[in-house]
Amino acid sequence: MEEGKIANLFPRLIREGRFTLLQEEIEKIPDLDRDVRQKHWEKSGDTLLHFAARHGQLDILRYLTEIVGMNVELVNRDYKRPLHEAASMGHRDCLLYLLEQGAAIDCLKKADWTPLMMACTRRNLEIIRDLVQHGANPRLKNKDGWNCFHIASREGDPGVVQYLLDASPDIWDTESRIRRTPLHTAAMHGCLEVVKILLERCHYMPDSRDHCGVTPFMDAIQNGHLDIARVLLEEHQADYKVRDALGNQPLHRAAITGQDDGLRFLVSDLGVEVDEGATNLGITALHYAAKRCTWLPQGNTHHACVSSCRQD
């Protein structure tokens, strides 16, 4: 068969789960090492093992490993291995098989992501548990300084967060390269139930600051998550007048991002002075809101922000 046709055929047969036909076509190949075992396909540089693991084709995965003799540690152009694919896509039978075949549990892909990190992006507790029980290290960090607990806190699955804390009780005590904690991450992404768990089970200092001086309360306010902002105030004694590295308070950050409800909450409910300057230049929330309005149509949220600032 012509090389171009093979390039299209083998990945397609795996995606479609056509095991018998795949076997027949592979048996026709004179040089298995060049054209199958060491062959990389498509722009991603995937091997046939990657395709099988990604699409949950356990019989094909077993055939390629045990009969064809492919190495389970082959990488694609992003340095992903078949175990990354099985973990990411939630194919438990493929994942367990690869582990039985000796796949490295903490192998790193591009940007230093482990299979456990990728499983956390899919909120798949069963896969996460399998990886941890087989020795995956939950404390490893990727190039941004995130461990799997950061990722789980972003995704917002309470069950996953609880499990990781049970498996590694001090896993919460971590910062990214720009000093952001999992509490920052959960607050930013609106994960209320996770925030409650972190406040109950972890020991974050109130108003912990990232590299830019941003606190979890600021993250909640500037992203419109008032339910989280209230929890941080009531249960974590967050400072609603704290300033970031540029001198901005939560009020100013709410104006910058057009959070009308956040502005009303800070000014009307908490009594924040609306004309208080953000920096030595005296920039107020009204300045920020008006600046955003210069190019926005009437009726946009930022017009509401200007109105809020003027009324209070």
mmCIF file of C-alpha atoms in Angstrom:
data_model
loop_
_atom_site.group_PDB
_atom_site.id
_atom_site.type_symbol
_atom_site.label_atom_id
_atom_site.label_comp_id
_atom_site.label_asym_id
_atom_site.label_seq_id
_atom_site.Cartn_x
_atom_site.Cartn_y
_atom_site.Cartn_z
ATOM 1 C CA MET A 1 0.000 0.000 0.000
ATOM 2 C CA GLU A 2 1.213 3.522 -0.800
ATOM 3 C CA GLU A 3 2.689 5.455 2.104
ATOM 4 C CA GLY A 4 0.123 8.257 1.901
ATOM 5 C CA LYS A 5 -2.757 5.813 2.109
ATOM 6 C CA ILE A 6 -1.178 4.069 5.100
ATOM 7 C CA ALA A 7 -0.776 7.419 6.846
ATOM 8 C CA ASN A 8 -4.508 7.996 6.636
ATOM 9 C CA LEU A 9 -5.627 4.398 7.069
ATOM 10 C CA PHE A 10 -4.022 3.202 10.296
ATOM 11 C CA PRO A 11 -5.114 6.092 12.565
ATOM 12 C CA ARG A 12 -8.618 5.924 11.082
ATOM 13 C CA LEU A 13 -8.927 2.194 11.701
ATOM 14 C CA ILE A 14 -7.910 2.708 15.324
ATOM 15 C CA ARG A 15 -10.367 5.563 15.834
ATOM 16 C CA GLU A 16 -13.136 3.382 14.427
ATOM 17 C CA GLY A 17 -12.079 0.350 16.449
ATOM 18 C CA ARG A 18 -11.647 -1.867 13.384
ATOM 19 C CA PHE A 19 -9.218 -4.243 15.023
ATOM 20 C CA THR A 20 -9.341 -7.142 12.552
ATOM 21 C CA LEU A 21 -8.781 -4.956 9.504
ATOM 22 C CA LEU A 22 -5.940 -3.146 11.270
ATOM 23 C CA GLN A 23 -4.239 -6.483 11.963
ATOM 24 C CA GLU A 24 -4.595 -7.526 8.341
ATOM 25 C CA GLU A 25 -3.093 -4.284 7.062
ATOM 26 C CA ILE A 26 -0.204 -4.320 9.537
ATOM 27 C CA GLU A 27 0.672 -7.873 8.528
ATOM 28 C CA LYS A 28 1.234 -6.593 4.986
ATOM 29 C CA ILE A 29 3.950 -4.160 6.118
ATOM 30 C CA PRO A 30 7.464 -5.464 5.305
ATOM 31 C CA ASP A 31 9.324 -3.135 7.658
ATOM 32 C CA LEU A 32 7.380 -2.993 10.924
ATOM 33 C CA ASP A 33 10.078 -1.104 12.780
ATOM 34 C CA ARG A 34 10.136 1.773 10.308
ATOM 35 C CA ASP A 35 6.479 1.886 9.273
ATOM 36 C CA VAL A 36 4.697 0.942 12.500
ATOM 37 C CA ARG A 37 6.779 0.639 15.678
ATOM 38 C CA GLN A 38 8.734 3.885 15.311
ATOM 39 C CA LYS A 39 6.311 5.673 13.005
ATOM 40 C CA HIS A 40 4.903 9.065 13.988
ATOM 41 C CA TRP A 41 1.648 10.182 12.392
ATOM 42 C CA GLU A 42 -0.065 13.459 11.535
ATOM 43 C CA LYS A 43 1.064 16.897 12.715
ATOM 44 C CA SER A 44 0.951 15.859 16.365
ATOM 45 C CA GLY A 45 3.540 13.156 15.835
ATOM 46 C CA ASP A 46 1.346 10.567 17.542
ATOM 47 C CA THR A 47 2.211 6.891 17.399
ATOM 48 C CA LEU A 48 -0.422 4.219 16.939
ATOM 49 C CA LEU A 49 -0.287 3.655 20.695
ATOM 50 C CA HIS A 50 -1.324 7.270 21.265
ATOM 51 C CA PHE A 51 -4.343 6.816 19.021
ATOM 52 C CA ALA A 52 -5.346 3.585 20.748
ATOM 53 C CA ALA A 53 -5.022 5.048 24.251
ATOM 54 C CA ARG A 54 -6.818 8.270 23.302
ATOM 55 C CA HIS A 55 -9.793 6.447 21.810
ATOM 56 C CA GLY A 56 -10.031 3.769 24.460
ATOM 57 C CA GLN A 57 -9.203 0.849 22.169
ATOM 58 C CA LEU A 58 -7.827 -1.616 24.714
ATOM 59 C CA ASP A 59 -7.660 -4.631 22.378
ATOM 60 C CA ILE A 60 -5.705 -2.615 19.834
ATOM 61 C CA LEU A 61 -3.473 -1.190 22.549
ATOM 62 C CA ARG A 62 -2.692 -4.686 23.788
ATOM 63 C CA TYR A 63 -2.053 -5.963 20.239
ATOM 64 C CA LEU A 64 0.307 -3.113 19.386
ATOM 65 C CA THR A 65 2.230 -3.611 22.617
ATOM 66 C CA GLU A 66 2.398 -7.385 22.898
ATOM 67 C CA ILE A 67 2.290 -8.574 19.284
ATOM 68 C CA VAL A 68 3.687 -5.698 17.241
ATOM 69 C CA GLY A 69 6.178 -4.872 19.998
ATOM 70 C CA MET A 70 5.652 -1.135 20.415
ATOM 71 C CA ASN A 71 7.195 0.698 23.362
ATOM 72 C CA VAL A 72 4.655 2.208 25.777
ATOM 73 C CA GLU A 73 7.030 5.117 26.457
ATOM 74 C CA LEU A 74 7.000 6.515 22.916
ATOM 75 C CA VAL A 75 6.361 10.272 22.818
ATOM 76 C CA ASN A 76 4.720 12.586 20.303
ATOM 77 C CA ARG A 77 5.838 16.121 19.408
ATOM 78 C CA ASP A 78 4.438 17.462 22.686
ATOM 79 C CA TYR A 79 6.254 14.706 24.595
ATOM 80 C CA LYS A 80 2.922 13.149 25.505
ATOM 81 C CA ARG A 81 2.978 9.419 26.071
ATOM 82 C CA PRO A 82 0.090 6.983 25.707
ATOM 83 C CA LEU A 83 -0.471 7.185 29.475
ATOM 84 C CA HIS A 84 -1.175 10.928 29.162
ATOM 85 C CA GLU A 85 -3.833 10.151 26.568
ATOM 86 C CA ALA A 86 -5.543 7.450 28.616
ATOM 87 C CA ALA A 87 -5.531 9.642 31.738
ATOM 88 C CA SER A 88 -6.812 12.716 29.922
ATOM 89 C CA MET A 89 -9.625 10.907 28.124
ATOM 90 C CA GLY A 90 -10.670 8.830 31.124
ATOM 91 C CA HIS A 91 -10.081 5.400 29.606
ATOM 92 C CA ARG A 92 -9.477 3.468 32.797
ATOM 93 C CA ASP A 93 -8.914 0.059 31.224
ATOM 94 C CA CYS A 94 -6.246 1.483 28.931
ATOM 95 C CA LEU A 95 -4.633 3.386 31.779
ATOM 96 C CA LEU A 96 -4.431 0.320 34.012
ATOM 97 C CA TYR A 97 -3.056 -1.779 31.169
ATOM 98 C CA LEU A 98 -0.305 0.740 30.432
ATOM 99 C CA LEU A 99 0.627 0.822 34.101
ATOM 100 C CA GLU A 100 0.777 -2.980 34.126
ATOM 101 C CA GLN A 101 3.161 -2.755 31.173
ATOM 102 C CA GLY A 102 5.490 -0.542 33.183
ATOM 103 C CA ALA A 103 4.550 2.910 31.898
ATOM 104 C CA ALA A 104 6.248 5.645 33.939
ATOM 105 C CA ILE A 105 3.605 7.042 36.285
ATOM 106 C CA ASP A 106 4.957 10.612 36.444
ATOM 107 C CA CYS A 107 6.105 11.032 32.857
ATOM 108 C CA LEU A 108 6.216 14.652 31.708
ATOM 109 C CA LYS A 109 4.801 16.118 28.539
ATOM 110 C CA LYS A 110 5.419 19.591 27.138
ATOM 111 C CA ALA A 111 5.149 22.232 29.898
ATOM 112 C CA ASP A 112 5.861 19.504 32.474
ATOM 113 C CA TRP A 113 2.343 18.120 32.776
ATOM 114 C CA THR A 114 1.967 14.684 34.337
ATOM 115 C CA PRO A 115 -0.849 12.205 33.625
ATOM 116 C CA LEU A 116 -2.276 13.041 37.069
ATOM 117 C CA MET A 117 -2.458 16.727 36.172
ATOM 118 C CA MET A 118 -4.249 15.894 32.941
ATOM 119 C CA ALA A 119 -6.713 13.653 34.761
ATOM 120 C CA CYS A 120 -7.495 16.550 37.096
ATOM 121 C CA THR A 121 -8.518 18.707 34.123
ATOM 122 C CA ARG A 122 -11.249 16.152 33.360
ATOM 123 C CA ARG A 123 -12.504 15.851 36.952
ATOM 124 C CA ASN A 124 -12.267 12.076 36.708
ATOM 125 C CA LEU A 125 -11.977 10.912 40.307
ATOM 126 C CA GLU A 126 -11.642 7.230 39.436
ATOM 127 C CA ILE A 127 -8.652 7.864 37.159
ATOM 128 C CA ILE A 128 -7.112 10.238 39.689
ATOM 129 C CA ARG A 129 -7.444 7.634 42.423
ATOM 130 C CA ASP A 130 -5.884 4.948 40.219
ATOM 131 C CA LEU A 131 -2.886 7.127 39.461
ATOM 132 C CA VAL A 132 -2.315 8.114 43.088
ATOM 133 C CA GLN A 133 -2.668 4.518 44.266
ATOM 134 C CA HIS A 134 -0.072 3.477 41.686
ATOM 135 C CA GLY A 135 2.391 6.006 43.058
ATOM 136 C CA ALA A 136 1.764 9.251 41.160
ATOM 137 C CA ASN A 137 3.291 12.209 43.001
ATOM 138 C CA PRO A 138 0.597 14.880 43.526
ATOM 139 C CA ARG A 139 3.186 17.464 44.610
ATOM 140 C CA LEU A 140 4.958 17.711 41.254
ATOM 141 C CA LYS A 141 4.677 21.104 39.563
ATOM 142 C CA ASN A 142 4.435 22.075 35.907
ATOM 143 C CA LYS A 143 6.380 24.901 34.290
ATOM 144 C CA ASP A 144 3.954 27.474 35.712
ATOM 145 C CA GLY A 145 4.426 26.142 39.215
ATOM 146 C CA TRP A 146 1.007 24.502 39.384
ATOM 147 C CA ASN A 147 0.571 21.129 41.019
ATOM 148 C CA CYS A 148 -2.477 18.928 40.481
ATOM 149 C CA PHE A 149 -4.275 20.621 43.387
ATOM 150 C CA HIS A 150 -4.155 23.971 41.595
ATOM 151 C CA ILE A 151 -5.723 22.302 38.579
ATOM 152 C CA ALA A 152 -8.399 20.563 40.633
ATOM 153 C CA SER A 153 -9.216 23.855 42.373
ATOM 154 C CA ARG A 154 -9.685 25.525 38.998
ATOM 155 C CA GLU A 155 -11.955 22.761 37.697
ATOM 156 C CA GLY A 156 -14.147 22.953 40.786
ATOM 157 C CA ASP A 157 -15.020 19.334 41.550
ATOM 158 C CA PRO A 158 -15.427 19.074 45.356
ATOM 159 C CA GLY A 159 -14.949 15.290 45.314
ATOM 160 C CA VAL A 160 -11.585 15.541 43.587
ATOM 161 C CA VAL A 161 -10.404 18.299 45.925
ATOM 162 C CA GLN A 162 -11.463 16.333 49.003
ATOM 163 C CA TYR A 163 -9.729 13.197 47.741
ATOM 164 C CA LEU A 164 -6.447 14.969 47.026
ATOM 165 C CA LEU A 165 -6.477 16.485 50.517
ATOM 166 C CA ASP A 166 -7.132 13.036 51.988
ATOM 167 C CA ALA A 167 -4.312 11.507 49.945
ATOM 168 C CA SER A 168 -1.842 14.321 50.593
ATOM 169 C CA PRO A 169 -2.981 16.543 53.493
ATOM 170 C CA ASP A 170 -0.395 19.285 52.907
ATOM 171 C CA ILE A 171 -0.890 19.509 49.148
ATOM 172 C CA TRP A 172 -2.757 22.803 49.581
ATOM 173 C CA ASP A 173 0.441 24.522 50.790
ATOM 174 C CA THR A 174 1.751 25.509 47.384
ATOM 175 C CA GLU A 175 2.200 28.578 45.195
ATOM 176 C CA SER A 176 2.613 29.000 41.469
ATOM 177 C CA ARG A 177 5.586 30.792 39.961
ATOM 178 C CA ILE A 178 3.682 34.065 40.362
ATOM 179 C CA ARG A 179 2.749 33.171 43.961
ATOM 180 C CA ARG A 180 -0.869 32.259 43.334
ATOM 181 C CA THR A 181 -2.403 29.712 45.675
ATOM 182 C CA PRO A 182 -5.174 27.221 44.910
ATOM 183 C CA LEU A 183 -7.472 29.559 46.871
ATOM 184 C CA HIS A 184 -6.722 32.345 44.378
ATOM 185 C CA THR A 185 -7.479 29.922 41.570
ATOM 186 C CA ALA A 186 -10.786 28.688 42.994
ATOM 187 C CA ALA A 187 -11.938 32.243 43.776
ATOM 188 C CA MET A 188 -11.044 33.489 40.309
ATOM 189 C CA HIS A 189 -12.954 30.699 38.570
ATOM 190 C CA GLY A 190 -16.077 30.916 40.717
ATOM 191 C CA CYS A 191 -15.740 27.523 42.411
ATOM 192 C CA LEU A 192 -17.745 28.259 45.549
ATOM 193 C CA GLU A 193 -17.886 24.742 46.992
ATOM 194 C CA VAL A 194 -14.148 24.329 46.530
ATOM 195 C CA VAL A 195 -13.506 27.667 48.242
ATOM 196 C CA LYS A 196 -15.545 26.464 51.219
ATOM 197 C CA ILE A 197 -13.513 23.254 51.393
ATOM 198 C CA LEU A 198 -10.237 25.174 51.226
ATOM 199 C CA LEU A 199 -11.303 27.484 54.034
ATOM 200 C CA GLU A 200 -12.432 24.540 56.160
ATOM 201 C CA ARG A 201 -9.535 22.142 55.608
ATOM 202 C CA CYS A 202 -6.545 24.299 54.670
ATOM 203 C CA HIS A 203 -4.687 27.045 56.472
ATOM 204 C CA TYR A 204 -4.326 29.906 54.035
ATOM 205 C CA MET A 205 -3.473 33.255 55.527
ATOM 206 C CA PRO A 206 -6.173 35.883 55.003
ATOM 207 C CA ASP A 207 -5.363 38.129 52.053
ATOM 208 C CA SER A 208 -2.439 36.101 50.734
ATOM 209 C CA ARG A 209 -1.013 38.036 47.793
ATOM 210 C CA ASP A 210 0.252 36.889 44.440
ATOM 211 C CA HIS A 211 3.157 38.494 42.588
ATOM 212 C CA CYS A 212 0.918 41.444 41.609
ATOM 213 C CA GLY A 213 -0.471 41.867 45.105
ATOM 214 C CA VAL A 214 -3.841 40.374 44.185
ATOM 215 C CA THR A 215 -5.753 38.565 46.940
ATOM 216 C CA PRO A 216 -8.401 35.841 46.584
ATOM 217 C CA PHE A 217 -11.044 38.423 47.543
ATOM 218 C CA MET A 218 -9.897 40.666 44.690
ATOM 219 C CA ASP A 219 -10.057 37.712 42.318
ATOM 220 C CA ALA A 220 -13.629 36.999 43.370
ATOM 221 C CA ILE A 221 -14.741 40.630 43.054
ATOM 222 C CA GLN A 222 -13.114 41.397 39.713
ATOM 223 C CA ASN A 223 -14.563 38.235 38.172
ATOM 224 C CA GLY A 224 -18.095 38.776 39.441
ATOM 225 C CA HIS A 225 -18.242 36.011 42.053
ATOM 226 C CA LEU A 226 -19.972 37.854 44.896
ATOM 227 C CA ASP A 227 -21.006 34.643 46.640
ATOM 228 C CA ILE A 228 -17.334 33.778 47.044
ATOM 229 C CA ALA A 229 -16.462 37.337 48.071
ATOM 230 C CA ARG A 230 -19.039 37.133 50.868
ATOM 231 C CA VAL A 231 -17.688 33.783 52.074
ATOM 232 C CA LEU A 232 -14.142 35.168 52.137
ATOM 233 C CA LEU A 233 -15.334 38.155 54.158
ATOM 234 C CA GLU A 234 -17.377 36.143 56.639
ATOM 235 C CA GLU A 235 -15.206 33.054 57.066
ATOM 236 C CA HIS A 236 -11.713 34.269 56.225
ATOM 237 C CA GLN A 237 -11.812 37.885 57.421
ATOM 238 C CA ALA A 238 -10.723 39.175 54.021
ATOM 239 C CA ASP A 239 -9.774 42.847 53.853
ATOM 240 C CA TYR A 240 -12.063 44.572 51.347
ATOM 241 C CA LYS A 241 -9.825 47.652 51.258
ATOM 242 C CA VAL A 242 -6.550 45.838 50.634
ATOM 243 C CA ARG A 243 -4.376 47.268 47.850
ATOM 244 C CA ASP A 244 -2.496 45.447 45.104
ATOM 245 C CA ALA A 245 1.034 46.252 43.933
ATOM 246 C CA LEU A 246 -0.248 49.217 41.902
ATOM 247 C CA GLY A 247 -2.342 50.610 44.732
ATOM 248 C CA ASN A 248 -5.677 49.376 43.421
ATOM 249 C CA GLN A 249 -8.333 48.289 45.883
ATOM 250 C CA PRO A 250 -11.047 45.716 45.056
ATOM 251 C CA LEU A 251 -13.260 48.683 44.149
ATOM 252 C CA HIS A 252 -10.904 49.796 41.398
ATOM 253 C CA ARG A 253 -10.416 46.284 40.066
ATOM 254 C CA ALA A 254 -14.198 45.854 39.877
ATOM 255 C CA ALA A 255 -14.430 49.077 37.864
ATOM 256 C CA ILE A 256 -11.654 47.948 35.526
ATOM 257 C CA THR A 257 -13.460 44.691 34.736
ATOM 258 C CA GLY A 258 -16.955 46.194 34.577
ATOM 259 C CA GLN A 259 -18.459 44.466 37.619
ATOM 260 C CA ASP A 260 -21.487 46.636 38.392
ATOM 261 C CA ASP A 261 -22.862 44.318 41.077
ATOM 262 C CA GLY A 262 -19.446 44.151 42.681
ATOM 263 C CA LEU A 263 -19.212 47.928 42.793
ATOM 264 C CA ARG A 264 -22.645 48.221 44.384
ATOM 265 C CA PHE A 265 -21.728 45.561 46.931
ATOM 266 C CA LEU A 266 -18.503 47.310 47.919
ATOM 267 C CA VAL A 267 -19.962 50.817 48.029
ATOM 268 C CA SER A 268 -23.518 50.263 49.257
ATOM 269 C CA ASP A 269 -23.098 47.193 51.464
ATOM 270 C CA LEU A 270 -19.559 47.624 52.760
ATOM 271 C CA GLY A 271 -19.321 51.412 52.723
ATOM 272 C CA VAL A 272 -16.184 51.743 50.616
ATOM 273 C CA GLU A 273 -15.455 55.363 49.679
ATOM 274 C CA VAL A 274 -16.018 55.632 45.952
ATOM 275 C CA ASP A 275 -13.668 58.594 45.474
ATOM 276 C CA GLU A 276 -10.717 57.038 47.246
ATOM 277 C CA GLY A 277 -7.612 57.233 45.062
ATOM 278 C CA ALA A 278 -6.006 54.054 43.802
ATOM 279 C CA THR A 279 -2.479 55.390 43.533
ATOM 280 C CA ASN A 280 -0.445 58.495 44.202
ATOM 281 C CA LEU A 281 -1.892 59.782 40.938
ATOM 282 C CA GLY A 282 -5.328 59.803 42.547
ATOM 283 C CA ILE A 283 -7.001 57.528 40.002
ATOM 284 C CA THR A 284 -10.488 56.613 41.243
ATOM 285 C CA ALA A 285 -12.908 53.858 40.341
ATOM 286 C CA LEU A 286 -14.863 56.409 38.307
ATOM 287 C CA HIS A 287 -11.756 57.145 36.233
ATOM 288 C CA TYR A 288 -11.327 53.456 35.465
ATOM 289 C CA ALA A 289 -14.981 52.906 34.594
ATOM 290 C CA ALA A 290 -15.167 56.033 32.436
ATOM 291 C CA LYS A 291 -11.994 55.083 30.594
ATOM 292 C CA ARG A 292 -13.531 51.765 29.625
ATOM 293 C CA CYS A 293 -16.693 53.526 28.464
ATOM 294 C CA THR A 294 -14.973 55.718 25.887
ATOM 295 C CA TRP A 295 -15.280 53.010 23.237
ATOM 296 C CA LEU A 296 -18.260 51.006 24.503
ATOM 297 C CA PRO A 297 -21.868 51.431 23.281
ATOM 298 C CA GLN A 298 -24.583 52.816 25.554
ATOM 299 C CA GLY A 299 -26.110 50.060 27.664
ATOM 300 C CA ASN A 300 -22.858 48.173 28.129
ATOM 301 C CA THR A 301 -21.994 46.987 31.625
ATOM 302 C CA HIS A 302 -19.298 49.643 31.980
ATOM 303 C CA HIS A 303 -21.878 52.414 31.566
ATOM 304 C CA ALA A 304 -23.697 50.826 34.482
ATOM 305 C CA CYS A 305 -20.429 50.931 36.419
ATOM 306 C CA VAL A 306 -20.059 54.668 35.838
ATOM 307 C CA SER A 307 -23.640 55.122 36.957
ATOM 308 C CA SER A 308 -22.976 53.119 40.108
ATOM 309 C CA CYS A 309 -19.949 55.212 40.968
ATOM 310 C CA ARG A 310 -21.819 58.476 40.445
ATOM 311 C CA GLN A 311 -24.858 57.473 42.477
ATOM 312 C CA ASP A 312 -23.045 56.367 45.628
#
